[in-house]
mmCIF file of C-alpha atoms in Angstrom:
data_model
loop_
_atom_site.group_PDB
_atom_site.id
_atom_site.type_symbol
_atom_site.label_atom_id
_atom_site.label_comp_id
_atom_site.label_asym_id
_atom_site.label_seq_id
_atom_site.Cartn_x
_atom_site.Cartn_y
_atom_site.Cartn_z
ATOM 1 C CA UNK M 1 0.000 0.000 0.000
ATOM 2 C CA UNK M 2 1.147 3.566 -0.636
ATOM 3 C CA UNK M 3 -0.270 7.054 -0.714
ATOM 4 C CA UNK M 4 -0.009 7.477 -4.463
ATOM 5 C CA UNK M 5 -1.936 4.242 -5.054
ATOM 6 C CA UNK M 6 -4.724 5.523 -2.805
ATOM 7 C CA UNK M 7 -4.832 8.952 -4.413
ATOM 8 C CA UNK M 8 -4.864 7.436 -7.914
ATOM 9 C CA UNK M 9 -7.633 5.050 -6.863
ATOM 10 C CA UNK M 10 -9.756 7.894 -5.514
ATOM 11 C CA UNK M 11 -9.153 9.762 -8.782
ATOM 12 C CA UNK M 12 -10.174 6.731 -10.876
ATOM 13 C CA UNK M 13 -13.306 6.191 -8.806
ATOM 14 C CA UNK M 14 -14.363 9.845 -9.107
ATOM 15 C CA UNK M 15 -13.110 11.023 -12.503
ATOM 16 C CA UNK M 16 -16.079 13.181 -13.465
ATOM 17 C CA UNK M 17 -16.306 14.948 -10.094
ATOM 18 C CA UNK M 18 -12.578 15.655 -9.924
ATOM 19 C CA UNK M 19 -12.355 16.862 -13.524
ATOM 20 C CA UNK M 20 -15.206 19.282 -12.823
ATOM 21 C CA UNK M 21 -13.734 20.658 -9.596
ATOM 22 C CA UNK M 22 -10.138 20.924 -10.839
ATOM 23 C CA UNK M 23 -11.198 22.584 -14.088
ATOM 24 C CA UNK M 24 -12.632 25.324 -11.898
ATOM 25 C CA UNK M 25 -9.469 25.364 -9.735
ATOM 26 C CA UNK M 26 -7.306 25.798 -12.838
ATOM 27 C CA UNK M 27 -9.579 28.496 -14.291
ATOM 28 C CA UNK M 28 -9.568 30.438 -11.020
ATOM 29 C CA UNK M 29 -5.787 30.302 -10.721
ATOM 30 C CA UNK M 30 -5.125 31.337 -14.297
ATOM 31 C CA UNK M 31 -7.435 34.308 -13.784
ATOM 32 C CA UNK M 32 -5.650 35.211 -10.526
ATOM 33 C CA UNK M 33 -2.336 35.113 -12.378
ATOM 34 C CA UNK M 34 -3.521 37.835 -14.763
ATOM 35 C CA UNK M 35 -4.977 40.258 -12.228
ATOM 36 C CA UNK M 36 -1.763 42.253 -11.511
ATOM 37 C CA UNK M 37 -1.462 43.059 -15.226
ATOM 38 C CA UNK M 38 -5.080 44.243 -15.349
ATOM 39 C CA UNK M 39 -4.545 46.101 -12.059
ATOM 40 C CA UNK M 40 -1.578 47.985 -13.495
ATOM 41 C CA UNK M 41 -3.597 48.722 -16.644
ATOM 42 C CA UNK M 42 -6.457 50.113 -14.505
ATOM 43 C CA UNK M 43 -4.122 52.232 -12.337
ATOM 44 C CA UNK M 44 -2.663 53.844 -15.429
ATOM 45 C CA UNK M 45 -6.249 54.424 -16.589
ATOM 46 C CA UNK M 46 -6.999 56.267 -13.325
ATOM 47 C CA UNK M 47 -3.915 58.450 -13.734
ATOM 48 C CA UNK M 48 -4.876 59.182 -17.349
ATOM 49 C CA UNK M 49 -8.499 59.936 -16.446
ATOM 50 C CA UNK M 50 -9.699 57.061 -18.647
ATOM 51 C CA UNK M 51 -12.813 55.637 -16.948
ATOM 52 C CA UNK M 52 -13.075 52.599 -19.243
ATOM 53 C CA UNK M 53 -9.548 51.433 -18.448
ATOM 54 C CA UNK M 54 -10.075 52.120 -14.735
ATOM 55 C CA UNK M 55 -13.300 50.068 -14.555
ATOM 56 C CA UNK M 56 -11.815 47.118 -16.460
ATOM 57 C CA UNK M 57 -10.259 45.961 -13.174
ATOM 58 C CA UNK M 58 -13.682 45.681 -11.524
ATOM 59 C CA UNK M 59 -14.864 43.466 -14.398
ATOM 60 C CA UNK M 60 -11.842 41.161 -13.974
ATOM 61 C CA UNK M 61 -12.442 40.898 -10.200
ATOM 62 C CA UNK M 62 -16.109 40.060 -10.846
ATOM 63 C CA UNK M 63 -15.119 37.169 -13.131
ATOM 64 C CA UNK M 64 -12.490 35.856 -10.681
ATOM 65 C CA UNK M 65 -14.850 35.919 -7.699
ATOM 66 C CA UNK M 66 -17.701 34.348 -9.669
ATOM 67 C CA UNK M 67 -15.499 31.412 -10.690
ATOM 68 C CA UNK M 68 -14.187 31.129 -7.118
ATOM 69 C CA UNK M 69 -17.710 31.077 -5.644
ATOM 70 C CA UNK M 70 -18.850 28.374 -8.050
ATOM 71 C CA UNK M 71 -15.757 26.282 -7.270
ATOM 72 C CA UNK M 72 -16.358 26.401 -3.531
ATOM 73 C CA UNK M 73 -20.000 25.383 -3.904
ATOM 74 C CA UNK M 74 -19.094 22.480 -6.198
ATOM 75 C CA UNK M 75 -16.216 21.361 -3.932
ATOM 76 C CA UNK M 76 -18.373 20.792 -0.865
ATOM 77 C CA UNK M 77 -20.919 18.653 -2.718
ATOM 78 C CA UNK M 78 -18.322 16.617 -4.591
ATOM 79 C CA UNK M 79 -15.968 15.800 -1.726
ATOM 80 C CA UNK M 80 -18.668 15.092 0.856
ATOM 81 C CA UNK M 81 -20.038 12.414 -1.475
ATOM 82 C CA UNK M 82 -16.566 11.057 -2.282
ATOM 83 C CA UNK M 83 -15.834 10.509 1.436
ATOM 84 C CA UNK M 84 -19.231 8.941 2.104
ATOM 85 C CA UNK M 85 -18.675 6.423 -0.719
ATOM 86 C CA UNK M 86 -15.053 5.702 0.252
ATOM 87 C CA UNK M 87 -15.141 5.203 4.012
ATOM 88 C CA UNK M 88 -17.448 2.152 4.156
ATOM 89 C CA UNK M 89 -15.208 -0.062 1.940
ATOM 90 C CA UNK M 90 -12.209 1.069 4.009
ATOM 91 C CA UNK M 91 -13.921 -0.041 7.239
ATOM 92 C CA UNK M 92 -15.019 -3.367 5.719
ATOM 93 C CA UNK M 93 -11.497 -4.073 4.460
ATOM 94 C CA UNK M 94 -10.036 -3.334 7.895
ATOM 95 C CA UNK M 95 -12.553 -5.749 9.434
ATOM 96 C CA UNK M 96 -11.565 -8.467 6.964
ATOM 97 C CA UNK M 97 -7.925 -7.874 7.896
ATOM 98 C CA UNK M 98 -8.825 -8.561 11.535
ATOM 99 C CA UNK M 99 -7.855 -5.143 12.856
ATOM 100 C CA UNK M 100 -8.986 -4.034 16.323
ATOM 101 C CA UNK M 101 -11.995 -1.727 16.587
ATOM 102 C CA UNK M 102 -9.783 1.076 17.934
ATOM 103 C CA UNK M 103 -7.472 0.774 14.917
ATOM 104 C CA UNK M 104 -10.404 0.685 12.485
ATOM 105 C CA UNK M 105 -11.901 3.779 14.090
ATOM 106 C CA UNK M 106 -8.609 5.646 13.863
ATOM 107 C CA UNK M 107 -8.037 4.616 10.239
ATOM 108 C CA UNK M 108 -11.579 5.581 9.243
ATOM 109 C CA UNK M 109 -10.831 9.040 10.645
ATOM 110 C CA UNK M 110 -7.437 9.101 8.913
ATOM 111 C CA UNK M 111 -9.077 8.181 5.602
ATOM 112 C CA UNK M 112 -10.817 11.561 5.717
ATOM 113 C CA UNK M 113 -7.343 13.069 5.267
ATOM 114 C CA UNK M 114 -7.151 11.471 1.800
ATOM 115 C CA UNK M 115 -10.314 13.277 0.727
ATOM 116 C CA UNK M 116 -9.158 16.473 2.433
ATOM 117 C CA UNK M 117 -5.994 16.266 0.347
ATOM 118 C CA UNK M 118 -8.080 16.476 -2.835
ATOM 119 C CA UNK M 119 -10.492 19.044 -1.425
ATOM 120 C CA UNK M 120 -8.094 21.444 0.300
ATOM 121 C CA UNK M 121 -4.425 20.640 -0.052
ATOM 122 C CA UNK M 122 -4.175 19.662 -3.722
ATOM 123 C CA UNK M 123 -5.972 22.881 -4.842
ATOM 124 C CA UNK M 124 -3.603 24.825 -2.573
ATOM 125 C CA UNK M 125 -0.661 22.971 -4.104
ATOM 126 C CA UNK M 126 -1.915 23.725 -7.633
ATOM 127 C CA UNK M 127 -2.475 27.364 -6.670
ATOM 128 C CA UNK M 128 0.994 27.651 -5.141
ATOM 129 C CA UNK M 129 2.737 26.049 -8.110
ATOM 130 C CA UNK M 130 0.877 28.175 -10.660
ATOM 131 C CA UNK M 131 1.451 31.320 -8.603
ATOM 132 C CA UNK M 132 5.148 30.649 -7.989
ATOM 133 C CA UNK M 133 6.069 29.594 -11.507
ATOM 134 C CA UNK M 134 3.706 32.120 -13.100
ATOM 135 C CA UNK M 135 5.031 34.956 -10.925
ATOM 136 C CA UNK M 136 8.636 34.088 -11.802
ATOM 137 C CA UNK M 137 7.823 33.988 -15.534
ATOM 138 C CA UNK M 138 5.872 37.255 -15.423
ATOM 139 C CA UNK M 139 8.639 38.941 -13.411
ATOM 140 C CA UNK M 140 11.247 37.744 -15.908
ATOM 141 C CA UNK M 141 9.152 39.467 -18.568
ATOM 142 C CA UNK M 142 8.419 42.751 -16.792
ATOM 143 C CA UNK M 143 11.288 42.961 -14.224
ATOM 144 C CA UNK M 144 14.062 40.628 -15.407
ATOM 145 C CA UNK M 145 16.465 40.919 -12.456
ATOM 146 C CA UNK M 146 13.669 40.523 -9.926
ATOM 147 C CA UNK M 147 12.423 37.487 -11.839
ATOM 148 C CA UNK M 148 15.927 35.985 -11.909
ATOM 149 C CA UNK M 149 16.344 36.519 -8.159
ATOM 150 C CA UNK M 150 12.936 34.879 -7.573
ATOM 151 C CA UNK M 151 13.990 31.902 -9.686
ATOM 152 C CA UNK M 152 17.117 31.334 -7.563
ATOM 153 C CA UNK M 153 15.080 31.587 -4.342
ATOM 154 C CA UNK M 154 12.688 28.972 -5.706
ATOM 155 C CA UNK M 155 15.569 26.709 -6.799
ATOM 156 C CA UNK M 156 17.221 26.980 -3.358
ATOM 157 C CA UNK M 157 14.103 25.805 -1.537
ATOM 158 C CA UNK M 158 13.439 23.025 -4.030
ATOM 159 C CA UNK M 159 16.880 21.590 -3.194
ATOM 160 C CA UNK M 160 15.972 21.548 0.520
ATOM 161 C CA UNK M 161 12.685 19.669 0.048
ATOM 162 C CA UNK M 162 13.976 16.035 0.142
ATOM 163 C CA UNK M 163 15.713 16.375 3.535
ATOM 164 C CA UNK M 164 12.880 18.416 5.032
ATOM 165 C CA UNK M 165 10.327 15.830 3.892
ATOM 166 C CA UNK M 166 12.273 12.850 5.286
ATOM 167 C CA UNK M 167 12.164 14.302 8.802
ATOM 168 C CA UNK M 168 8.454 15.117 8.407
ATOM 169 C CA UNK M 169 7.814 11.498 7.328
ATOM 170 C CA UNK M 170 9.394 10.179 10.535
ATOM 171 C CA UNK M 171 7.385 12.566 12.732
ATOM 172 C CA UNK M 172 4.053 11.663 11.117
ATOM 173 C CA UNK M 173 4.862 7.943 11.332
ATOM 174 C CA UNK M 174 5.264 8.272 15.106
ATOM 175 C CA UNK M 175 2.235 10.546 15.500
ATOM 176 C CA UNK M 176 -0.119 8.277 13.543
ATOM 177 C CA UNK M 177 1.131 5.200 15.396
ATOM 178 C CA UNK M 178 -0.013 6.782 18.642
ATOM 179 C CA UNK M 179 -3.271 8.073 17.149
ATOM 180 C CA UNK M 180 -4.168 4.510 16.121
ATOM 181 C CA UNK M 181 -3.877 3.502 19.783
ATOM 182 C CA UNK M 182 -6.019 6.428 20.975
ATOM 183 C CA UNK M 183 -9.338 4.569 21.414
ATOM 184 C CA UNK M 184 -7.646 1.541 23.045
ATOM 185 C CA UNK M 185 -5.825 3.753 25.547
ATOM 186 C CA UNK M 186 -8.998 5.708 26.346
ATOM 187 C CA UNK M 187 -10.851 2.431 27.025
ATOM 188 C CA UNK M 188 -8.207 0.521 28.986
ATOM 189 C CA UNK M 189 -5.718 2.932 30.561
ATOM 190 C CA UNK M 190 -5.670 4.637 33.910
ATOM 191 C CA UNK M 191 -5.210 8.304 34.675
ATOM 192 C CA UNK M 192 -1.431 8.178 34.540
ATOM 193 C CA UNK M 193 -1.303 6.380 31.167
ATOM 194 C CA UNK M 194 -3.896 8.731 29.665
ATOM 195 C CA UNK M 195 -1.915 11.748 30.779
ATOM 196 C CA UNK M 196 1.328 10.344 29.352
ATOM 197 C CA UNK M 197 -0.369 9.415 26.068
ATOM 198 C CA UNK M 198 -1.805 12.872 25.461
ATOM 199 C CA UNK M 199 1.366 14.569 26.651
ATOM 200 C CA UNK M 200 3.313 12.555 24.074
ATOM 201 C CA UNK M 201 0.810 13.472 21.331
ATOM 202 C CA UNK M 202 1.175 17.133 22.305
ATOM 203 C CA UNK M 203 4.976 16.920 22.157
ATOM 204 C CA UNK M 204 4.930 15.338 18.698
ATOM 205 C CA UNK M 205 2.527 17.988 17.386
ATOM 206 C CA UNK M 206 4.750 20.693 18.897
ATOM 207 C CA UNK M 207 7.782 19.151 17.152
ATOM 208 C CA UNK M 208 5.921 19.275 13.819
ATOM 209 C CA UNK M 209 4.826 22.856 14.497
ATOM 210 C CA UNK M 210 8.378 23.882 15.419
ATOM 211 C CA UNK M 211 9.652 22.575 12.079
ATOM 212 C CA UNK M 212 6.920 24.488 10.266
ATOM 213 C CA UNK M 213 7.829 27.669 12.185
ATOM 214 C CA UNK M 214 11.523 27.193 11.352
ATOM 215 C CA UNK M 215 10.606 26.745 7.689
ATOM 216 C CA UNK M 216 8.624 29.976 7.734
ATOM 217 C CA UNK M 217 11.557 31.802 9.340
ATOM 218 C CA UNK M 218 14.033 30.636 6.679
ATOM 219 C CA UNK M 219 11.562 31.540 3.917
ATOM 220 C CA UNK M 220 11.028 34.939 5.549
ATOM 221 C CA UNK M 221 14.750 35.712 5.512
ATOM 222 C CA UNK M 222 14.981 34.762 1.828
ATOM 223 C CA UNK M 223 11.966 36.929 0.997
ATOM 224 C CA UNK M 224 13.386 39.929 2.869
ATOM 225 C CA UNK M 225 16.500 39.700 0.707
ATOM 226 C CA UNK M 226 14.391 39.245 -2.432
ATOM 227 C CA UNK M 227 12.262 42.338 -1.710
ATOM 228 C CA UNK M 228 15.351 44.363 -0.827
ATOM 229 C CA UNK M 229 17.064 43.445 -4.096
ATOM 230 C CA UNK M 230 13.903 44.029 -6.130
ATOM 231 C CA UNK M 231 13.092 47.455 -4.708
ATOM 232 C CA UNK M 232 16.740 48.519 -4.983
ATOM 233 C CA UNK M 233 16.809 47.601 -8.680
ATOM 234 C CA UNK M 234 13.495 49.369 -9.412
ATOM 235 C CA UNK M 235 14.571 52.473 -7.474
ATOM 236 C CA UNK M 236 18.001 52.778 -9.081
ATOM 237 C CA UNK M 237 16.642 52.217 -12.584
ATOM 238 C CA UNK M 238 13.831 54.770 -12.186
ATOM 239 C CA UNK M 239 11.338 55.902 -14.853
ATOM 240 C CA UNK M 240 8.744 53.184 -14.078
ATOM 241 C CA UNK M 241 5.064 54.179 -14.260
ATOM 242 C CA UNK M 242 2.646 53.429 -11.425
ATOM 243 C CA UNK M 243 0.901 50.560 -13.208
ATOM 244 C CA UNK M 244 4.211 48.829 -13.917
ATOM 245 C CA UNK M 245 5.287 49.138 -10.278
ATOM 246 C CA UNK M 246 1.942 47.795 -9.078
ATOM 247 C CA UNK M 247 2.202 44.749 -11.358
ATOM 248 C CA UNK M 248 5.789 44.054 -10.290
ATOM 249 C CA UNK M 249 5.041 44.312 -6.562
ATOM 250 C CA UNK M 250 1.870 42.230 -6.934
ATOM 251 C CA UNK M 251 3.788 39.400 -8.621
ATOM 252 C CA UNK M 252 6.422 39.604 -5.898
ATOM 253 C CA UNK M 253 3.722 39.203 -3.233
ATOM 254 C CA UNK M 254 2.087 36.414 -5.197
ATOM 255 C CA UNK M 255 5.424 34.588 -5.228
ATOM 256 C CA UNK M 256 6.007 35.282 -1.529
ATOM 257 C CA UNK M 257 2.568 34.114 -0.372
ATOM 258 C CA UNK M 258 2.784 30.953 -2.483
ATOM 259 C CA UNK M 259 6.238 29.905 -1.303
ATOM 260 C CA UNK M 260 5.124 30.643 2.257
ATOM 261 C CA UNK M 261 2.606 27.782 1.905
ATOM 262 C CA UNK M 262 5.409 25.268 1.273
ATOM 263 C CA UNK M 263 6.113 24.051 4.870
ATOM 264 C CA UNK M 264 2.439 23.284 5.513
ATOM 265 C CA UNK M 265 1.990 21.569 2.137
ATOM 266 C CA UNK M 266 5.068 19.389 2.718
ATOM 267 C CA UNK M 267 3.597 18.367 6.080
ATOM 268 C CA UNK M 268 0.357 17.346 4.410
ATOM 269 C CA UNK M 269 2.215 15.273 1.825
ATOM 270 C CA UNK M 270 4.132 13.478 4.605
ATOM 271 C CA UNK M 271 0.861 12.833 6.417
ATOM 272 C CA UNK M 272 -0.727 11.385 3.275
ATOM 273 C CA UNK M 273 2.300 9.173 2.611
ATOM 274 C CA UNK M 274 2.062 7.653 6.080
ATOM 275 C CA UNK M 275 -1.708 7.152 5.856
ATOM 276 C CA UNK M 276 -1.122 5.314 2.566
ATOM 277 C CA UNK M 277 0.846 2.672 4.481
ATOM 278 C CA UNK M 278 -2.139 2.006 6.738
ATOM 279 C CA UNK M 279 -5.207 2.286 4.478
ATOM 280 C CA UNK M 280 -6.003 0.904 1.045
ATOM 281 C CA UNK M 281 -8.718 2.492 -1.081
ATOM 282 C CA UNK M 282 -10.511 -0.086 -3.193
ATOM 283 C CA UNK M 283 -11.514 0.174 -6.833
ATOM 284 C CA UNK M 284 -15.163 1.212 -6.948
ATOM 285 C CA UNK M 285 -16.081 -1.586 -9.369
ATOM 286 C CA UNK M 286 -14.297 -4.238 -7.320
ATOM 287 C CA UNK M 287 -15.873 -3.004 -4.095
ATOM 288 C CA UNK M 288 -19.353 -3.243 -5.563
#
């Protein structure tokens, strides 16, 4: 069993629903990638006294928010049904494997994480990737040196991912081992054992949180340097109009916000990998 098998199986079992939801995710993110350009265009329209150019930004925002609203409504319906159809076969398979009730209960709860990955974390991952890569490409086009600096920041963090993920994998392996014992300990342990169990869970979650905080700090330092370099270049070059500056700064922030999501997304991937070792999602046709 592995996480990628489970995720692929969920995708095969729910092709139509996932194609519908992720088409909307992709459309929303491509629209979001264009908004700084339209924002700069509208700002120049304001400065020129051109009402049509100024109001074009409002039209773009209307389209983006309409697509986003539709996506969120579709997401809830699709993923609630996916989980409802998935969890029963998971429980039945665990019963056939002779697992304890406490383990089955914990794994049924953990299986929700697989659906949450599709509903929340995969769209965030898609958004982050499109925003990071798109921002770098757009910056290379409109502010070459800023775009080049952003590319090297992105490359630096990509090289750190394997080591960071290996430690996360070990932490989630230990955490989920203890979570599987949660019901058994609640039923059969005394006060002292219960206190030790939950203290250990708290310590493991704190360790995971500390790594996330450290990741944010390192990213923050890199982004401070990136913004300093970018604003220095734009200041020393001079002669940029307001719309151009707005677009450049917006793409910088888009890059920064997206790369800031990386520690949390890497944690979710580690969590999904460990769950994949404990739970197997069946083919819908075989289950029926």
